mmCIF file with all atom_site columns, C-alpha atoms in Angstrom:
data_model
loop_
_atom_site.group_PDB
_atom_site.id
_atom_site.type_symbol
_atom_site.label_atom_id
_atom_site.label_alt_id
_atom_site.label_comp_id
_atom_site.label_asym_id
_atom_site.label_entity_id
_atom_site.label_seq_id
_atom_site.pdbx_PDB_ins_code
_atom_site.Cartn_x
_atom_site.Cartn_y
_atom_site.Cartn_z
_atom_site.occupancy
_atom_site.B_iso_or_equiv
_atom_site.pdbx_formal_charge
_atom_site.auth_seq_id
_atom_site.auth_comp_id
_atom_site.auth_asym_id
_atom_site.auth_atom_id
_atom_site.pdbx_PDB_model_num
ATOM 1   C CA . UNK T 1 1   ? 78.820 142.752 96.632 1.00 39.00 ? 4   UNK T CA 1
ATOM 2   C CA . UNK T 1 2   ? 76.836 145.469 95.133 1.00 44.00 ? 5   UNK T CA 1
ATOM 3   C CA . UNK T 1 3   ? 77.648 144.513 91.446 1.00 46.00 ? 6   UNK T CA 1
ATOM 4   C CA . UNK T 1 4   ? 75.606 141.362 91.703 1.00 47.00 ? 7   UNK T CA 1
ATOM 5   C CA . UNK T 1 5   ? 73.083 143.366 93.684 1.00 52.00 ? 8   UNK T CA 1
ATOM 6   C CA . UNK T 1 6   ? 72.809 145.931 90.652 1.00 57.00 ? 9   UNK T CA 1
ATOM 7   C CA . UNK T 1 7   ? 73.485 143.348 87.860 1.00 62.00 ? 10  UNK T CA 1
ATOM 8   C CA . UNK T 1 8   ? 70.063 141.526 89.519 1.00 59.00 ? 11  UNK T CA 1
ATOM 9   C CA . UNK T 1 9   ? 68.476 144.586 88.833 1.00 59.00 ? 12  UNK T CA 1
ATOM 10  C CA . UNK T 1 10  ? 69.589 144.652 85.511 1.00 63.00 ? 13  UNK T CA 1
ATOM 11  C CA . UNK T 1 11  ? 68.515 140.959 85.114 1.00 67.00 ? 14  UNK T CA 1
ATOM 12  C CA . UNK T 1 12  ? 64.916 141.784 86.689 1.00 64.00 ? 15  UNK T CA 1
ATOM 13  C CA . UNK T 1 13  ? 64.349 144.919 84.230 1.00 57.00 ? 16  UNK T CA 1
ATOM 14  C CA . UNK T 1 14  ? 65.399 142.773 81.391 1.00 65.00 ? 17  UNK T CA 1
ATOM 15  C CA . UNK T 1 15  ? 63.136 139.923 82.196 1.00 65.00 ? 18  UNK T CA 1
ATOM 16  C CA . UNK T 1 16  ? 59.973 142.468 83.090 1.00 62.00 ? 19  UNK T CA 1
ATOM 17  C CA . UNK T 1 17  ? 61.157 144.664 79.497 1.00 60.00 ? 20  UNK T CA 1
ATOM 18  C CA . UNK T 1 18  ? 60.971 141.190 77.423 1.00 64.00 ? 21  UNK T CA 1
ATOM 19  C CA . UNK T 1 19  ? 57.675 140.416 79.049 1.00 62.00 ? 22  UNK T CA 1
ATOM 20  C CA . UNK T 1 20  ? 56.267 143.871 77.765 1.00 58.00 ? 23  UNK T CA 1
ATOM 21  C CA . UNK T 1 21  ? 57.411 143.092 74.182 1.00 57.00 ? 24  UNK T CA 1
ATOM 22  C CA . UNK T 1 22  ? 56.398 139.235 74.520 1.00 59.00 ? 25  UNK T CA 1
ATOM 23  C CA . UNK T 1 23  ? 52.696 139.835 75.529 1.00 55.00 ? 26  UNK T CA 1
ATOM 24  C CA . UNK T 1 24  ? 50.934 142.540 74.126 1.00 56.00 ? 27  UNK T CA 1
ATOM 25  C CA . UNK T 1 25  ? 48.453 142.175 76.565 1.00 59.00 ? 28  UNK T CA 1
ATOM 26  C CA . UNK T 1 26  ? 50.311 142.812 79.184 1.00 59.00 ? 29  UNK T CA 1
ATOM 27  C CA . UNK T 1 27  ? 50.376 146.453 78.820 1.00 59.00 ? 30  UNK T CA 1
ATOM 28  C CA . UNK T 1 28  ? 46.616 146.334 79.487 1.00 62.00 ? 31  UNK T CA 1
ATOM 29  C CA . UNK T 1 29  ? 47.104 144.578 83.015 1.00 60.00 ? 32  UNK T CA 1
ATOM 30  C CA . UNK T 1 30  ? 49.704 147.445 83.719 1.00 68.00 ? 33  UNK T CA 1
ATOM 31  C CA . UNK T 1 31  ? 48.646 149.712 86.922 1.00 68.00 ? 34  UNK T CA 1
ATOM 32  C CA . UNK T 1 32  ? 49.659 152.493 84.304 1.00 80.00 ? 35  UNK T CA 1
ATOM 33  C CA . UNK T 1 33  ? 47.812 155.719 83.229 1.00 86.00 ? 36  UNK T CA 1
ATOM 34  C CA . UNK T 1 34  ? 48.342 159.058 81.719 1.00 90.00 ? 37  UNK T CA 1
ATOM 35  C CA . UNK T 1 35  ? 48.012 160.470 85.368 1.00 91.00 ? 38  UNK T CA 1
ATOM 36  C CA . UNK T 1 36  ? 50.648 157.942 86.867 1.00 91.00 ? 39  UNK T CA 1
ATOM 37  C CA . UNK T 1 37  ? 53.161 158.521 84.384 1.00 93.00 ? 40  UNK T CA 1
ATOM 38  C CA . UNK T 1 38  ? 55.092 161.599 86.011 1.00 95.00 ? 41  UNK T CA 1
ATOM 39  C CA . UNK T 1 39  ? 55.616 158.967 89.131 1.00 94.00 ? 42  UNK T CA 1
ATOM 40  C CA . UNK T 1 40  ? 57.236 156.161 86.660 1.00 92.00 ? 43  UNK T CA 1
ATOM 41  C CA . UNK T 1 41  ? 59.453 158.950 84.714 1.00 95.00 ? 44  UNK T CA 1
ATOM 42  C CA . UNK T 1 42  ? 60.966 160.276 87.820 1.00 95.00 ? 45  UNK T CA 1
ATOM 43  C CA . UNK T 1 43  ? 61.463 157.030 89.500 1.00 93.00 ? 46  UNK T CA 1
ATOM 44  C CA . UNK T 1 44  ? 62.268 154.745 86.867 1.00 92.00 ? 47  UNK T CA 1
ATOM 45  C CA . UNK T 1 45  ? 62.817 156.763 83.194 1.00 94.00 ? 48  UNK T CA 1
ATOM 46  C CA . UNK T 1 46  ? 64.211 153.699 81.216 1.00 92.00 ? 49  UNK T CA 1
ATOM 47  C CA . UNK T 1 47  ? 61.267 151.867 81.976 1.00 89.00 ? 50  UNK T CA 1
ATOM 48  C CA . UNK T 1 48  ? 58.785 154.834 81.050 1.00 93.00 ? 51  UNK T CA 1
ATOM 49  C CA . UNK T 1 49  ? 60.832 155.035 78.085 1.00 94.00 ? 52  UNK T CA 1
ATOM 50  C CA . UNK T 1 50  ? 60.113 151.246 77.147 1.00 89.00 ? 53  UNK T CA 1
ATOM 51  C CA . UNK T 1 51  ? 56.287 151.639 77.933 1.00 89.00 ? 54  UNK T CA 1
ATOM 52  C CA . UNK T 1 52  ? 56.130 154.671 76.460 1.00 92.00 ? 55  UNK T CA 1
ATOM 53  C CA . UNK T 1 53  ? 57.667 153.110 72.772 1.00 91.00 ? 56  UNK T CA 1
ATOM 54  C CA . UNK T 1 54  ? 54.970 150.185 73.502 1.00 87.00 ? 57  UNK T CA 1
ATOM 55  C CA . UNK T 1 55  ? 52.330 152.329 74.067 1.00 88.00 ? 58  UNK T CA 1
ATOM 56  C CA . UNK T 1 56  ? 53.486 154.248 70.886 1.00 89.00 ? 59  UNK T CA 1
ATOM 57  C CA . UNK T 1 57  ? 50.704 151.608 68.760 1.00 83.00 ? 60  UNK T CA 1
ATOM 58  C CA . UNK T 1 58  ? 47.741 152.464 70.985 1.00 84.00 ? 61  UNK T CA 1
ATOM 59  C CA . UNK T 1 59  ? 45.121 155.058 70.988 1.00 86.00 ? 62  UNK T CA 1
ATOM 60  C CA . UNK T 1 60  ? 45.982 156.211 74.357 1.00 88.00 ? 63  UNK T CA 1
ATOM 61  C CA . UNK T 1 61  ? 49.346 157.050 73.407 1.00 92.00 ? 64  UNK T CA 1
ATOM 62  C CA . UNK T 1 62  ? 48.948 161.162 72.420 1.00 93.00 ? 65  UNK T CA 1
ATOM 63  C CA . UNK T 1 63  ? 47.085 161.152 76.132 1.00 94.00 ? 66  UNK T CA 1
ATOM 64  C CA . UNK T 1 64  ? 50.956 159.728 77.796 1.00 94.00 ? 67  UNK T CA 1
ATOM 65  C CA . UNK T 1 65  ? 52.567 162.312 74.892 1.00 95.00 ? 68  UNK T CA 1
ATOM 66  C CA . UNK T 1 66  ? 49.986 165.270 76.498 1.00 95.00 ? 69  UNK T CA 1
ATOM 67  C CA . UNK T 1 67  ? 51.018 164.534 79.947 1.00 95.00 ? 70  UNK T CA 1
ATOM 68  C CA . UNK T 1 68  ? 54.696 164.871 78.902 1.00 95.00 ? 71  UNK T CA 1
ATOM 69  C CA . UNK T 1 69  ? 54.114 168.234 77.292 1.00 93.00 ? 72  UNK T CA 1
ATOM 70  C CA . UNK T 1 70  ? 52.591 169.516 80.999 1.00 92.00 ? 73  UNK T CA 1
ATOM 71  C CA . UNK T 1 71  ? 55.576 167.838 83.055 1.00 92.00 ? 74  UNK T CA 1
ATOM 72  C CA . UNK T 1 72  ? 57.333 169.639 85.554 1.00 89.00 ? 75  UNK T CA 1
ATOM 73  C CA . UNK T 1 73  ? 60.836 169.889 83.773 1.00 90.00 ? 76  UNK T CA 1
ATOM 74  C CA . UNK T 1 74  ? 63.472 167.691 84.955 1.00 92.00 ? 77  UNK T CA 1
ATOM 75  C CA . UNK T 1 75  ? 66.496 165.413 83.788 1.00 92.00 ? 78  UNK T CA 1
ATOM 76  C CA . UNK T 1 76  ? 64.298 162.219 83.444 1.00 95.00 ? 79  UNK T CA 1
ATOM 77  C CA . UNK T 1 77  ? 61.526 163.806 81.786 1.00 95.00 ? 80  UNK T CA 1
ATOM 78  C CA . UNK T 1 78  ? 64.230 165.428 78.971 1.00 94.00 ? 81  UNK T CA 1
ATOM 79  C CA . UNK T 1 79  ? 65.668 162.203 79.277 1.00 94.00 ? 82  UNK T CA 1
ATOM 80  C CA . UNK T 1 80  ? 62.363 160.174 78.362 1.00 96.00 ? 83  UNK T CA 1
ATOM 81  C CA . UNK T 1 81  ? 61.339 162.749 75.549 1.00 95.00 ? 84  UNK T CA 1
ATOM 82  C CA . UNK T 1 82  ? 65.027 162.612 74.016 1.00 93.00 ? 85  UNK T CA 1
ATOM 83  C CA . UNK T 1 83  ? 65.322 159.150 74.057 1.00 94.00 ? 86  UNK T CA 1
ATOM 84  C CA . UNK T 1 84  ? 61.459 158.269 72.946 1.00 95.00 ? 87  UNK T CA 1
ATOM 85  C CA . UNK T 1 85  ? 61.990 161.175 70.225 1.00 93.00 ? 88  UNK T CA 1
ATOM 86  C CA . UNK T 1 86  ? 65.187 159.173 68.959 1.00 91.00 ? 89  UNK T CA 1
ATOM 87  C CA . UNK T 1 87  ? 63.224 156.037 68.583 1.00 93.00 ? 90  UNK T CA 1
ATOM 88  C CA . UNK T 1 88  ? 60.498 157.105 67.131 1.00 93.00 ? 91  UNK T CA 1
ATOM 89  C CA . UNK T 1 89  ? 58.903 159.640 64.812 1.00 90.00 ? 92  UNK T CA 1
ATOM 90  C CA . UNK T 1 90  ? 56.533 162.190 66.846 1.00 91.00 ? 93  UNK T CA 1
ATOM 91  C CA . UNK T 1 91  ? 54.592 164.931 65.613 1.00 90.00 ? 94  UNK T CA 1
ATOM 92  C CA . UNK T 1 92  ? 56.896 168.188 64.975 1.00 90.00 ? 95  UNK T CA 1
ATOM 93  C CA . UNK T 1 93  ? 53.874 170.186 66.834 1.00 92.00 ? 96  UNK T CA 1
ATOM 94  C CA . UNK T 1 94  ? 54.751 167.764 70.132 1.00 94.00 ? 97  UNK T CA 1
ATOM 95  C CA . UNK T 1 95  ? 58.391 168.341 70.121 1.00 94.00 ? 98  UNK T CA 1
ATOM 96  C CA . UNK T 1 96  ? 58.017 172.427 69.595 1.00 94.00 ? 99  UNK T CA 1
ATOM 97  C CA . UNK T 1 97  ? 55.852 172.307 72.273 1.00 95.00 ? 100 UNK T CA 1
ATOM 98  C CA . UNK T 1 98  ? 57.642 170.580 74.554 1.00 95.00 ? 101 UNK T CA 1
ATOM 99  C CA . UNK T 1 99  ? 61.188 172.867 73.553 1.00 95.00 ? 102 UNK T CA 1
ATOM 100 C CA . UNK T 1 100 ? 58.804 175.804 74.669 1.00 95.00 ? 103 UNK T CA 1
ATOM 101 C CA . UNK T 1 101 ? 57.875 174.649 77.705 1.00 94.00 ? 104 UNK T CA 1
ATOM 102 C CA . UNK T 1 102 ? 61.269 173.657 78.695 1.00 95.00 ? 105 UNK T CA 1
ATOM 103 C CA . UNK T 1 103 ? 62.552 177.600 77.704 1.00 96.00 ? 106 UNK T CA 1
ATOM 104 C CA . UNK T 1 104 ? 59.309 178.569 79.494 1.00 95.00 ? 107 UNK T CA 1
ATOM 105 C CA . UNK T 1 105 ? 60.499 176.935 82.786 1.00 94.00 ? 108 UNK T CA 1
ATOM 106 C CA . UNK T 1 106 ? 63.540 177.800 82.580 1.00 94.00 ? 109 UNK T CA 1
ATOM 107 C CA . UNK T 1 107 ? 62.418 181.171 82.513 1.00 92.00 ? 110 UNK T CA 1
ATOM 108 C CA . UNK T 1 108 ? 60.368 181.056 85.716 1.00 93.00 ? 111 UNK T CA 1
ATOM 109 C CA . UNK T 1 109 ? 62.810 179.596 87.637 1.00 94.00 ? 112 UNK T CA 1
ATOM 110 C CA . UNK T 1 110 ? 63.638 182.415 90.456 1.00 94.00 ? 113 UNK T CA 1
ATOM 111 C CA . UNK T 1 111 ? 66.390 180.423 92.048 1.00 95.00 ? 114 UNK T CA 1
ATOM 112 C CA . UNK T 1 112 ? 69.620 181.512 90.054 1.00 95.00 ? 115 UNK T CA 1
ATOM 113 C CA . UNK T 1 113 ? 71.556 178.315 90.505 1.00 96.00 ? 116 UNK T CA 1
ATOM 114 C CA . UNK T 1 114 ? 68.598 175.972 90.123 1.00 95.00 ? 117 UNK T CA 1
ATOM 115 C CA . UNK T 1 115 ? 68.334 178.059 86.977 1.00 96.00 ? 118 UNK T CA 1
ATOM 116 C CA . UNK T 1 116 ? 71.535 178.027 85.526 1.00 96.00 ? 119 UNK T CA 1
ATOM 117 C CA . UNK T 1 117 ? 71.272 174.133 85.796 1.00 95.00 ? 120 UNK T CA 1
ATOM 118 C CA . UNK T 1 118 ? 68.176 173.858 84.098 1.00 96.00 ? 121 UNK T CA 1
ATOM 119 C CA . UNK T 1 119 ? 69.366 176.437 81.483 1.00 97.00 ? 122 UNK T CA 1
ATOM 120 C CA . UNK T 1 120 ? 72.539 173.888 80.953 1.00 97.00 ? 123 UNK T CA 1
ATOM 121 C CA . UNK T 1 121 ? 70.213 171.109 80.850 1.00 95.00 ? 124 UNK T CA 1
ATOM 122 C CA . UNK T 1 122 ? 67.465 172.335 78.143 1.00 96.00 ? 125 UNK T CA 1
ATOM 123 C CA . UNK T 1 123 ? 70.851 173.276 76.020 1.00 97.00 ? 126 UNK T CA 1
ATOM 124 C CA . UNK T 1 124 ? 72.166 170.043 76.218 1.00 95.00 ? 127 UNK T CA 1
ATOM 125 C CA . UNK T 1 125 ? 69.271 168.769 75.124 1.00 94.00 ? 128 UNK T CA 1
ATOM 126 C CA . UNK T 1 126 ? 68.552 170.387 72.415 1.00 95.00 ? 129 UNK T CA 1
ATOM 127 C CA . UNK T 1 127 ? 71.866 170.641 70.841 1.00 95.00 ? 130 UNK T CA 1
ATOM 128 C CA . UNK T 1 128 ? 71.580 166.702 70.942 1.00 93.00 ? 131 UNK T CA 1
ATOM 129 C CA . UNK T 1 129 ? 67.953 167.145 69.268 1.00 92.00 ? 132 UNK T CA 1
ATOM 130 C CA . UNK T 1 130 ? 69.580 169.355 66.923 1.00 93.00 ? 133 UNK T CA 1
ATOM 131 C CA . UNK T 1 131 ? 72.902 167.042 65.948 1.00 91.00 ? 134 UNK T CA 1
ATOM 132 C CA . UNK T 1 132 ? 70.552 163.829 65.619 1.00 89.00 ? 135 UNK T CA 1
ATOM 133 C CA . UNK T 1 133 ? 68.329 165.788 62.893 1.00 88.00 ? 136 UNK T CA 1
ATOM 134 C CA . UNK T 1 134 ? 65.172 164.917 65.255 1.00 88.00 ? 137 UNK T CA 1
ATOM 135 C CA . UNK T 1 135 ? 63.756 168.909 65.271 1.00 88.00 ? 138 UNK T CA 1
ATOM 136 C CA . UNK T 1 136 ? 63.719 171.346 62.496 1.00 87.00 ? 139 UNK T CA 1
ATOM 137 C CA . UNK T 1 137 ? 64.804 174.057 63.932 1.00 87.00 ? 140 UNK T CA 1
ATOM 138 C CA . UNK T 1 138 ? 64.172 176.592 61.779 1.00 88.00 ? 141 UNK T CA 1
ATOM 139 C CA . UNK T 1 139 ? 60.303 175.979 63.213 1.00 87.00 ? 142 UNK T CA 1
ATOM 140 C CA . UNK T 1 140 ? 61.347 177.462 66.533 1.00 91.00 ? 143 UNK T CA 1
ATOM 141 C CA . UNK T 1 141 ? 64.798 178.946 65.766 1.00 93.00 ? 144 UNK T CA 1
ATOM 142 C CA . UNK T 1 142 ? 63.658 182.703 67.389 1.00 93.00 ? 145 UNK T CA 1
ATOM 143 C CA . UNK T 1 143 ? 63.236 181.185 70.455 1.00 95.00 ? 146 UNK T CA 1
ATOM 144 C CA . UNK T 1 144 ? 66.054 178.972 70.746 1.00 96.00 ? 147 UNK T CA 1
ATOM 145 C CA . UNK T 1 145 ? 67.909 181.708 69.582 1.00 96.00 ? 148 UNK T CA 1
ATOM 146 C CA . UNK T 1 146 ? 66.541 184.451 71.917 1.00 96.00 ? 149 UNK T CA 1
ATOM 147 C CA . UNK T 1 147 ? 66.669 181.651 74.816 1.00 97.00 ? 150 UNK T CA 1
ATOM 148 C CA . UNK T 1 148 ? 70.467 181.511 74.142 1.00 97.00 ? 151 UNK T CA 1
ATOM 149 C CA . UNK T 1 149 ? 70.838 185.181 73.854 1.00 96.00 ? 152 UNK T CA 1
ATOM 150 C CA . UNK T 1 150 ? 69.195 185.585 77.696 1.00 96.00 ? 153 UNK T CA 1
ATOM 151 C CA . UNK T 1 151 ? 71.288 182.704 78.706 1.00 96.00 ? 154 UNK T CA 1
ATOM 152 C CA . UNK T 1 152 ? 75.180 184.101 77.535 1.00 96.00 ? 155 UNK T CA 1
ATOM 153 C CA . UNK T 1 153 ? 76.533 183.870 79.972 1.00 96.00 ? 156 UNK T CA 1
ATOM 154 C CA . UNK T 1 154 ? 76.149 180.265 80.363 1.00 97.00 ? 157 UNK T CA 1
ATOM 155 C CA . UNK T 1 155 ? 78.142 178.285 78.652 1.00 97.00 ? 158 UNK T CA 1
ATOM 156 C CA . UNK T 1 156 ? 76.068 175.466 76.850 1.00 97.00 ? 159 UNK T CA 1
ATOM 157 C CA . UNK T 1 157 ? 73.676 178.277 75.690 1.00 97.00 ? 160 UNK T CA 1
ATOM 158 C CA . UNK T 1 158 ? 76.912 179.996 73.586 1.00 97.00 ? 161 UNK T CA 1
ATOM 159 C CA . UNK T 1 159 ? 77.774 176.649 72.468 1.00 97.00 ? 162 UNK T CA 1
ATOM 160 C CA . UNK T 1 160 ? 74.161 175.990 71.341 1.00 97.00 ? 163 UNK T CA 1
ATOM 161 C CA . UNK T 1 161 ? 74.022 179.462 69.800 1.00 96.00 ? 164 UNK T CA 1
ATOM 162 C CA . UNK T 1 162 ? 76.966 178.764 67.493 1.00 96.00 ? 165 UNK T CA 1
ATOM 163 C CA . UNK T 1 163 ? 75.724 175.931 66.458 1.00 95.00 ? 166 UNK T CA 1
ATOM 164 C CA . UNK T 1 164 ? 72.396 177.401 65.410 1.00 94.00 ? 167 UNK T CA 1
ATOM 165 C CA . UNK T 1 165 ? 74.407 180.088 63.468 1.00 92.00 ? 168 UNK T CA 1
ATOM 166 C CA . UNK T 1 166 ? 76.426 177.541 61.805 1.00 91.00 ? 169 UNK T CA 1
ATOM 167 C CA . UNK T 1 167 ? 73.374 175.546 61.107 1.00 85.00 ? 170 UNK T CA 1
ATOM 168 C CA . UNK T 1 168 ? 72.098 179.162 59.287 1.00 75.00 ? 171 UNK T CA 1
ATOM 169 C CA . UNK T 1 169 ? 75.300 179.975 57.531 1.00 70.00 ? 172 UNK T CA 1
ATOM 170 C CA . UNK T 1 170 ? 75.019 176.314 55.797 1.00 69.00 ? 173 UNK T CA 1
ATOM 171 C CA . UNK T 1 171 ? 71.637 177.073 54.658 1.00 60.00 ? 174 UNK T CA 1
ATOM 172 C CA . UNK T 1 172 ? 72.760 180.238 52.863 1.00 45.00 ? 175 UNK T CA 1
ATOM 173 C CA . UNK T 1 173 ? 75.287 179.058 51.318 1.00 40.00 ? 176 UNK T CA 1
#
């Protein structure tokens, strides 16, 4: 059946995750770099996720964190900063950058629905950013805010909008 096909999987990941953690040396003997990470984050993001957190105690780390920033956007690559931003600490500078690229990419999207989707996407996002307490937003809260303004029409943009205002109206008071 395809359950035991998939829980193999599963069972394979595991084993090749542990070996990662086991043997720190083994990230070394990776065929990984800076340039090939793109590849593993679109084909297999819960893996790049794993090296990434690994590689998170070497030097070359911020060189993986630069290719991130200069991503095309996509759902694994949100994915793999969301999830590597929840499990560790990362320089505020890297995660206002990358918020600005995704607005940025949004914005030169020409394809309406391809657009939208993105638009839904980058919301999603960072109203989850936002929630966990992993950005400050008042950093970069003009251009979430004007982000959401061009977006109204969109859904996950108002919703992300309100929150931001309610996020302001607790700070005043």
């Amino acid at each position: 059946t395809q359950s035991t096909g998939s829980s193999g999987i599963n069972a394979e990941y595991d084993r090749l995750k542990q070996e990662l953690y086991d043997k720190e040396d083994c990230l070394q003997s990776l065929p990984l770099s800076p340039s090939t990470l793109p590849k593993l984050v679109d084909k297999n993001p819960s893996l790049a996720v794993d090296i990434l957190l690994l590689l998170a105690q070497t030097q070359q780390f911020a060189d993986y964190l630069t290719v991130l920033l200069n991503m095309d956007l996509s759902l694994h690559s949100m994915e793999v900063v969301n999830k590597i931003t929840a499990n560790l600490e990362l320089p505020p500078q890297f995660i206002h950058f990358y918020i600005r690229n995704c607005i940025t990419n949004c914005t030169e999207i020409t394809d309406k629905n391809t657009q939208h989707r993105f638009v839904r996407l980058v919301c999603v996002f960072l109203t989850a950013l936002i929630r966990n307490r992993l950005v400050n937003v008042q950093d970069i809260l003009i251009e979430i805010q004007a982000f959401c303004i061009d977006h109204s029409r969109i859904r996950e943009a108002t919703g992300l909008f309100r929150l931001l205002k309610s996020l302001d109206s607790k700070e005043i008071s």
